[in-house]
PDB file of C-alpha atoms and ligand atoms in Angstrom:
ATOM      1  CA  UNK P   1       0.000   0.000   0.000  1.00 81.00           C
ATOM      2  CA  UNK P   2       1.657   3.195  -1.193  1.00 89.00           C
ATOM      3  CA  UNK P   3       1.463   6.415   0.808  1.00 93.00           C
ATOM      4  CA  UNK P   4      -1.166   8.618  -0.916  1.00 92.00           C
ATOM      5  CA  UNK P   5       0.932  11.716  -0.179  1.00 93.00           C
ATOM      6  CA  UNK P   6       4.479  10.804  -1.185  1.00 96.00           C
ATOM      7  CA  UNK P   7       4.114   7.371  -2.805  1.00 94.00           C
ATOM      8  CA  UNK P   8       6.495   5.617  -0.423  1.00 95.00           C
ATOM      9  CA  UNK P   9       5.721   1.894  -0.207  1.00 93.00           C
ATOM     10  CA  UNK P  10       6.135   1.246   3.502  1.00 95.00           C
ATOM     11  CA  UNK P  11       3.943   2.285   6.395  1.00 96.00           C
ATOM     12  CA  UNK P  12       3.289   1.170   9.945  1.00 96.00           C
ATOM     13  CA  UNK P  13      -0.115   0.508  11.526  1.00 96.00           C
ATOM     14  CA  UNK P  14      -0.750   2.911  14.394  1.00 96.00           C
ATOM     15  CA  UNK P  15      -4.338   1.923  15.160  1.00 94.00           C
ATOM     16  CA  UNK P  16      -6.695  -0.867  14.103  1.00 93.00           C
ATOM     17  CA  UNK P  17     -10.414  -1.125  14.609  1.00 90.00           C
ATOM     18  CA  UNK P  18     -12.656  -4.085  13.880  1.00 86.00           C
ATOM     19  CA  UNK P  19     -16.267  -3.837  12.778  1.00 76.00           C
ATOM     20  CA  UNK P  20     -18.508  -6.727  11.745  1.00 71.00           C
ATOM     21  CA  UNK P  21     -17.310  -6.907   8.168  1.00 72.00           C
ATOM     22  CA  UNK P  22     -14.251  -4.747   7.995  1.00 80.00           C
ATOM     23  CA  UNK P  23     -11.008  -3.710   9.636  1.00 88.00           C
ATOM     24  CA  UNK P  24     -10.067  -0.063   9.631  1.00 90.00           C
ATOM     25  CA  UNK P  25      -6.357   0.618   9.931  1.00 93.00           C
ATOM     26  CA  UNK P  26      -4.730   3.919  10.672  1.00 95.00           C
ATOM     27  CA  UNK P  27      -1.307   3.922   9.049  1.00 96.00           C
ATOM     28  CA  UNK P  28       1.679   6.203   9.163  1.00 97.00           C
ATOM     29  CA  UNK P  29       4.020   6.602   6.208  1.00 96.00           C
ATOM     30  CA  UNK P  30       7.577   5.730   7.187  1.00 96.00           C
ATOM     31  CA  UNK P  31       8.976   8.365   4.819  1.00 96.00           C
ATOM     32  CA  UNK P  32       6.838  11.503   5.231  1.00 97.00           C
ATOM     33  CA  UNK P  33       5.125  10.492   8.526  1.00 96.00           C
ATOM     34  CA  UNK P  34       1.688  11.440   7.192  1.00 96.00           C
ATOM     35  CA  UNK P  35      -1.184   9.337   8.520  1.00 96.00           C
ATOM     36  CA  UNK P  36      -3.833   7.751   6.314  1.00 95.00           C
ATOM     37  CA  UNK P  37      -6.572   5.144   6.666  1.00 92.00           C
ATOM     38  CA  UNK P  38      -7.114   1.816   4.917  1.00 91.00           C
ATOM     39  CA  UNK P  39     -10.112  -0.487   5.034  1.00 86.00           C
ATOM     40  CA  UNK P  40     -10.043  -4.210   4.634  1.00 84.00           C
ATOM     41  CA  UNK P  41     -13.413  -5.764   3.927  1.00 76.00           C
ATOM     42  CA  UNK P  42     -14.855  -9.205   3.416  1.00 69.00           C
ATOM     43  CA  UNK P  43     -16.091  -9.532  -0.144  1.00 64.00           C
ATOM     44  CA  UNK P  44     -19.735 -10.263   0.543  1.00 58.00           C
ATOM     45  CA  UNK P  45     -21.658 -12.573  -1.760  1.00 67.00           C
ATOM     46  CA  UNK P  46     -23.312 -10.507  -4.461  1.00 78.00           C
ATOM     47  CA  UNK P  47     -26.454  -8.831  -3.370  1.00 85.00           C
ATOM     48  CA  UNK P  48     -29.026  -7.660  -5.878  1.00 90.00           C
ATOM     49  CA  UNK P  49     -31.256  -4.682  -5.464  1.00 92.00           C
ATOM     50  CA  UNK P  50     -34.723  -4.667  -6.984  1.00 93.00           C
ATOM     51  CA  UNK P  51     -35.508  -1.163  -8.178  1.00 89.00           C
ATOM     52  CA  UNK P  52     -38.942   0.441  -8.141  1.00 86.00           C
ATOM     53  CA  UNK P  53     -39.398  -0.261 -11.855  1.00 90.00           C
ATOM     54  CA  UNK P  54     -38.589  -3.941 -11.292  1.00 91.00           C
ATOM     55  CA  UNK P  55     -35.057  -3.904 -12.674  1.00 93.00           C
ATOM     56  CA  UNK P  56     -32.376  -5.796 -10.764  1.00 92.00           C
ATOM     57  CA  UNK P  57     -29.009  -4.254 -10.201  1.00 91.00           C
ATOM     58  CA  UNK P  58     -26.017  -5.379  -8.180  1.00 90.00           C
ATOM     59  CA  UNK P  59     -25.722  -3.632  -4.830  1.00 90.00           C
ATOM     60  CA  UNK P  60     -23.334  -0.755  -5.369  1.00 90.00           C
ATOM     61  CA  UNK P  61     -21.650   0.235  -2.152  1.00 90.00           C
ATOM     62  CA  UNK P  62     -19.769   3.183  -3.643  1.00 92.00           C
ATOM     63  CA  UNK P  63     -22.860   4.668  -5.218  1.00 91.00           C
ATOM     64  CA  UNK P  64     -24.700   4.468  -1.916  1.00 92.00           C
ATOM     65  CA  UNK P  65     -21.793   6.034  -0.037  1.00 94.00           C
ATOM     66  CA  UNK P  66     -21.627   8.936  -2.489  1.00 93.00           C
ATOM     67  CA  UNK P  67     -25.389   9.479  -2.142  1.00 92.00           C
ATOM     68  CA  UNK P  68     -25.085   9.595   1.641  1.00 94.00           C
ATOM     69  CA  UNK P  69     -22.038  11.872   1.427  1.00 95.00           C
ATOM     70  CA  UNK P  70     -24.012  14.288  -0.703  1.00 93.00           C
ATOM     71  CA  UNK P  71     -26.780  14.348   1.894  1.00 93.00           C
ATOM     72  CA  UNK P  72     -24.224  14.930   4.667  1.00 94.00           C
ATOM     73  CA  UNK P  73     -22.385  17.733   2.851  1.00 93.00           C
ATOM     74  CA  UNK P  74     -21.422  20.597   5.187  1.00 92.00           C
ATOM     75  CA  UNK P  75     -23.142  18.937   8.123  1.00 93.00           C
ATOM     76  CA  UNK P  76     -21.191  18.653  11.386  1.00 92.00           C
ATOM     77  CA  UNK P  77     -20.536  14.919  11.012  1.00 92.00           C
ATOM     78  CA  UNK P  78     -17.186  13.178  11.452  1.00 90.00           C
ATOM     79  CA  UNK P  79     -15.254  12.091   8.361  1.00 88.00           C
ATOM     80  CA  UNK P  80     -16.060   8.520   7.409  1.00 90.00           C
ATOM     81  CA  UNK P  81     -19.682   8.761   8.553  1.00 92.00           C
ATOM     82  CA  UNK P  82     -21.065   7.535   5.217  1.00 93.00           C
ATOM     83  CA  UNK P  83     -18.650   4.575   5.091  1.00 92.00           C
ATOM     84  CA  UNK P  84     -19.466   3.596   8.646  1.00 92.00           C
ATOM     85  CA  UNK P  85     -23.170   3.808   7.963  1.00 94.00           C
ATOM     86  CA  UNK P  86     -22.877   1.586   4.894  1.00 93.00           C
ATOM     87  CA  UNK P  87     -20.623  -0.867   6.788  1.00 89.00           C
ATOM     88  CA  UNK P  88     -23.305  -1.156   9.411  1.00 90.00           C
ATOM     89  CA  UNK P  89     -26.007  -1.644   6.766  1.00 90.00           C
ATOM     90  CA  UNK P  90     -23.995  -4.245   4.883  1.00 86.00           C
ATOM     91  CA  UNK P  91     -23.545  -6.195   8.097  1.00 84.00           C
ATOM     92  CA  UNK P  92     -27.289  -6.146   8.623  1.00 88.00           C
ATOM     93  CA  UNK P  93     -28.026  -7.141   5.015  1.00 86.00           C
ATOM     94  CA  UNK P  94     -25.485  -9.913   5.380  1.00 79.00           C
ATOM     95  CA  UNK P  95     -27.281 -11.196   8.467  1.00 82.00           C
ATOM     96  CA  UNK P  96     -30.604 -11.132   6.593  1.00 83.00           C
ATOM     97  CA  UNK P  97     -28.965 -13.593   4.233  1.00 80.00           C
ATOM     98  CA  UNK P  98     -31.201 -12.785   1.266  1.00 82.00           C
ATOM     99  CA  UNK P  99     -29.802 -12.746  -2.278  1.00 82.00           C
ATOM    100  CA  UNK P 100     -31.895  -9.721  -3.200  1.00 89.00           C
ATOM    101  CA  UNK P 101     -33.571  -6.825  -1.432  1.00 91.00           C
ATOM    102  CA  UNK P 102     -35.751  -3.948  -2.611  1.00 92.00           C
ATOM    103  CA  UNK P 103     -34.312  -0.492  -3.154  1.00 90.00           C
ATOM    104  CA  UNK P 104     -37.045   0.715  -0.795  1.00 88.00           C
ATOM    105  CA  UNK P 105     -35.586  -1.371   2.027  1.00 91.00           C
ATOM    106  CA  UNK P 106     -32.114   0.009   1.289  1.00 92.00           C
ATOM    107  CA  UNK P 107     -33.456   3.567   1.387  1.00 91.00           C
ATOM    108  CA  UNK P 108     -35.329   2.887   4.622  1.00 91.00           C
ATOM    109  CA  UNK P 109     -32.223   1.434   6.238  1.00 93.00           C
ATOM    110  CA  UNK P 110     -30.206   4.530   5.363  1.00 93.00           C
ATOM    111  CA  UNK P 111     -32.917   6.902   6.547  1.00 91.00           C
ATOM    112  CA  UNK P 112     -33.373   5.022   9.804  1.00 91.00           C
ATOM    113  CA  UNK P 113     -29.684   5.592  10.534  1.00 93.00           C
ATOM    114  CA  UNK P 114     -29.506   9.193   9.266  1.00 93.00           C
ATOM    115  CA  UNK P 115     -32.497  10.104  11.415  1.00 90.00           C
ATOM    116  CA  UNK P 116     -30.418   9.515  14.541  1.00 88.00           C
ATOM    117  CA  UNK P 117     -27.324  11.202  13.125  1.00 92.00           C
ATOM    118  CA  UNK P 118     -28.433  14.421  11.493  1.00 93.00           C
ATOM    119  CA  UNK P 119     -31.895  15.679  10.659  1.00 91.00           C
ATOM    120  CA  UNK P 120     -30.873  17.880   7.743  1.00 92.00           C
ATOM    121  CA  UNK P 121     -28.963  15.013   6.131  1.00 93.00           C
ATOM    122  CA  UNK P 122     -32.006  12.820   6.726  1.00 91.00           C
ATOM    123  CA  UNK P 123     -34.350  15.259   4.953  1.00 90.00           C
ATOM    124  CA  UNK P 124     -31.907  15.695   2.060  1.00 91.00           C
ATOM    125  CA  UNK P 125     -31.533  11.952   1.595  1.00 90.00           C
ATOM    126  CA  UNK P 126     -35.271  11.372   1.947  1.00 88.00           C
ATOM    127  CA  UNK P 127     -36.039  14.008  -0.687  1.00 87.00           C
ATOM    128  CA  UNK P 128     -33.934  12.114  -3.215  1.00 85.00           C
ATOM    129  CA  UNK P 129     -34.917   8.581  -2.224  1.00 81.00           C
ATOM    130  CA  UNK P 130     -38.592   9.253  -1.724  1.00 80.00           C
ATOM    131  CA  UNK P 131     -38.574  11.539  -4.767  1.00 77.00           C
ATOM    132  CA  UNK P 132     -40.316  14.452  -3.094  1.00 75.00           C
ATOM    133  CA  UNK P 133     -42.378  16.070  -5.823  1.00 77.00           C
ATOM    134  CA  UNK P 134     -43.457  19.139  -3.926  1.00 81.00           C
ATOM    135  CA  UNK P 135     -43.342  21.066  -0.671  1.00 84.00           C
ATOM    136  CA  UNK P 136     -46.237  19.073   0.785  1.00 84.00           C
ATOM    137  CA  UNK P 137     -44.142  15.916   0.770  1.00 82.00           C
ATOM    138  CA  UNK P 138     -41.215  17.779   2.276  1.00 83.00           C
ATOM    139  CA  UNK P 139     -43.462  19.143   4.996  1.00 85.00           C
ATOM    140  CA  UNK P 140     -44.803  15.657   5.766  1.00 84.00           C
ATOM    141  CA  UNK P 141     -41.279  14.357   6.201  1.00 83.00           C
ATOM    142  CA  UNK P 142     -40.315  17.252   8.461  1.00 86.00           C
ATOM    143  CA  UNK P 143     -43.511  16.816  10.494  1.00 87.00           C
ATOM    144  CA  UNK P 144     -42.914  13.117  11.016  1.00 84.00           C
ATOM    145  CA  UNK P 145     -39.363  13.869  12.073  1.00 84.00           C
ATOM    146  CA  UNK P 146     -40.653  16.451  14.542  1.00 84.00           C
ATOM    147  CA  UNK P 147     -43.108  13.879  15.893  1.00 84.00           C
ATOM    148  CA  UNK P 148     -40.376  11.293  16.323  1.00 79.00           C
ATOM    149  CA  UNK P 149     -38.339  13.920  18.193  1.00 76.00           C
ATOM    150  CA  UNK P 150     -41.294  14.699  20.403  1.00 72.00           C
ATOM    151  CA  UNK P 151     -41.440  11.065  21.471  1.00 66.00           C
ATOM    152  CA  UNK P 152     -37.927  11.346  22.854  1.00 59.00           C
ATOM    153  CA  UNK P 153     -38.698  14.464  24.817  1.00 54.00           C
ATOM    154  CA  UNK P 154     -40.988  14.081  27.817  1.00 46.00           C
ATOM    155  CA  UNK P 155     -41.176  17.864  28.170  1.00 43.00           C
ATOM    156  CA  UNK P 156     -42.841  18.153  24.772  1.00 42.00           C
ATOM    157  CA  UNK P 157     -45.132  15.256  25.571  1.00 42.00           C
ATOM    158  CA  UNK P 158     -46.331  17.012  28.690  1.00 42.00           C
ATOM    159  CA  UNK P 159     -46.870  20.213  26.767  1.00 42.00           C
ATOM    160  CA  UNK P 160     -49.148  18.756  24.117  1.00 41.00           C
ATOM    161  CA  UNK P 161     -50.316  15.386  25.440  1.00 42.00           C
ATOM    162  CA  UNK P 162     -53.445  14.905  23.294  1.00 42.00           C
ATOM    163  CA  UNK P 163     -51.949  15.962  20.000  1.00 44.00           C
ATOM    164  CA  UNK P 164     -48.927  13.784  20.620  1.00 41.00           C
ATOM    165  CA  UNK P 165     -51.000  10.688  21.390  1.00 42.00           C
ATOM    166  CA  UNK P 166     -53.216  10.995  18.321  1.00 43.00           C
ATOM    167  CA  UNK P 167     -50.359  11.673  15.927  1.00 43.00           C
ATOM    168  CA  UNK P 168     -48.383   8.776  17.392  1.00 43.00           C
ATOM    169  CA  UNK P 169     -51.324   6.462  16.882  1.00 43.00           C
ATOM    170  CA  UNK P 170     -51.710   7.647  13.301  1.00 44.00           C
ATOM    171  CA  UNK P 171     -48.046   7.119  12.624  1.00 44.00           C
ATOM    172  CA  UNK P 172     -48.184   3.587  14.012  1.00 43.00           C
ATOM    173  CA  UNK P 173     -51.243   2.672  11.958  1.00 42.00           C
ATOM    174  CA  UNK P 174     -49.574   4.039   8.869  1.00 42.00           C
ATOM    175  CA  UNK P 175     -46.486   2.036   9.604  1.00 44.00           C
ATOM    176  CA  UNK P 176     -48.413  -1.203  10.035  1.00 43.00           C
ATOM    177  CA  UNK P 177     -50.359  -0.614   6.828  1.00 43.00           C
ATOM    178  CA  UNK P 178     -47.256   0.012   4.793  1.00 44.00           C
ATOM    179  CA  UNK P 179     -45.648  -3.192   6.025  1.00 44.00           C
ATOM    180  CA  UNK P 180     -48.567  -5.535   5.273  1.00 40.00           C
TER     181      UNK P 180
HETATM  182 ZN1   ZN Q   1       4.519   9.420   2.667  1.00 96.06          ZN
END
């Protein structure tokens, strides 16, 4: 592995972290002393994604990472967030053990994770994946995010108890319907 800064061919590992499917190594170039990161991953069995129009396409990790990166642009998230998110998703897909999954499931898995990380990135990603056609759809997404936030905050619950209960019930019914 050549140093990306000076091209020298030898480096030492200064830190190594294991995730489910990959090892992340922090290396230091022995010539210029610059640090860089390498990832070693298990080559997962091919996974196919069924698109909305019925076409099948091989799961493209890089494409997904660049989509997530775009959504996270200029947001206060640590470098490597998109890679980590996709690592985590791949591990879950791997555990599911299915040879193909729908693009909707992939989108949902990303959004589920972005929701906890950064709300603006979540809305950006959702607008592309869910193909928001107008402001109404954007508003719905923001509202549902606000509702989900409200659930975490007991102060807000106490402030608007009735509204919170009815919207929560609606959200749950909607969820069940969409899954059947
Ligand atoms: Zn170097």
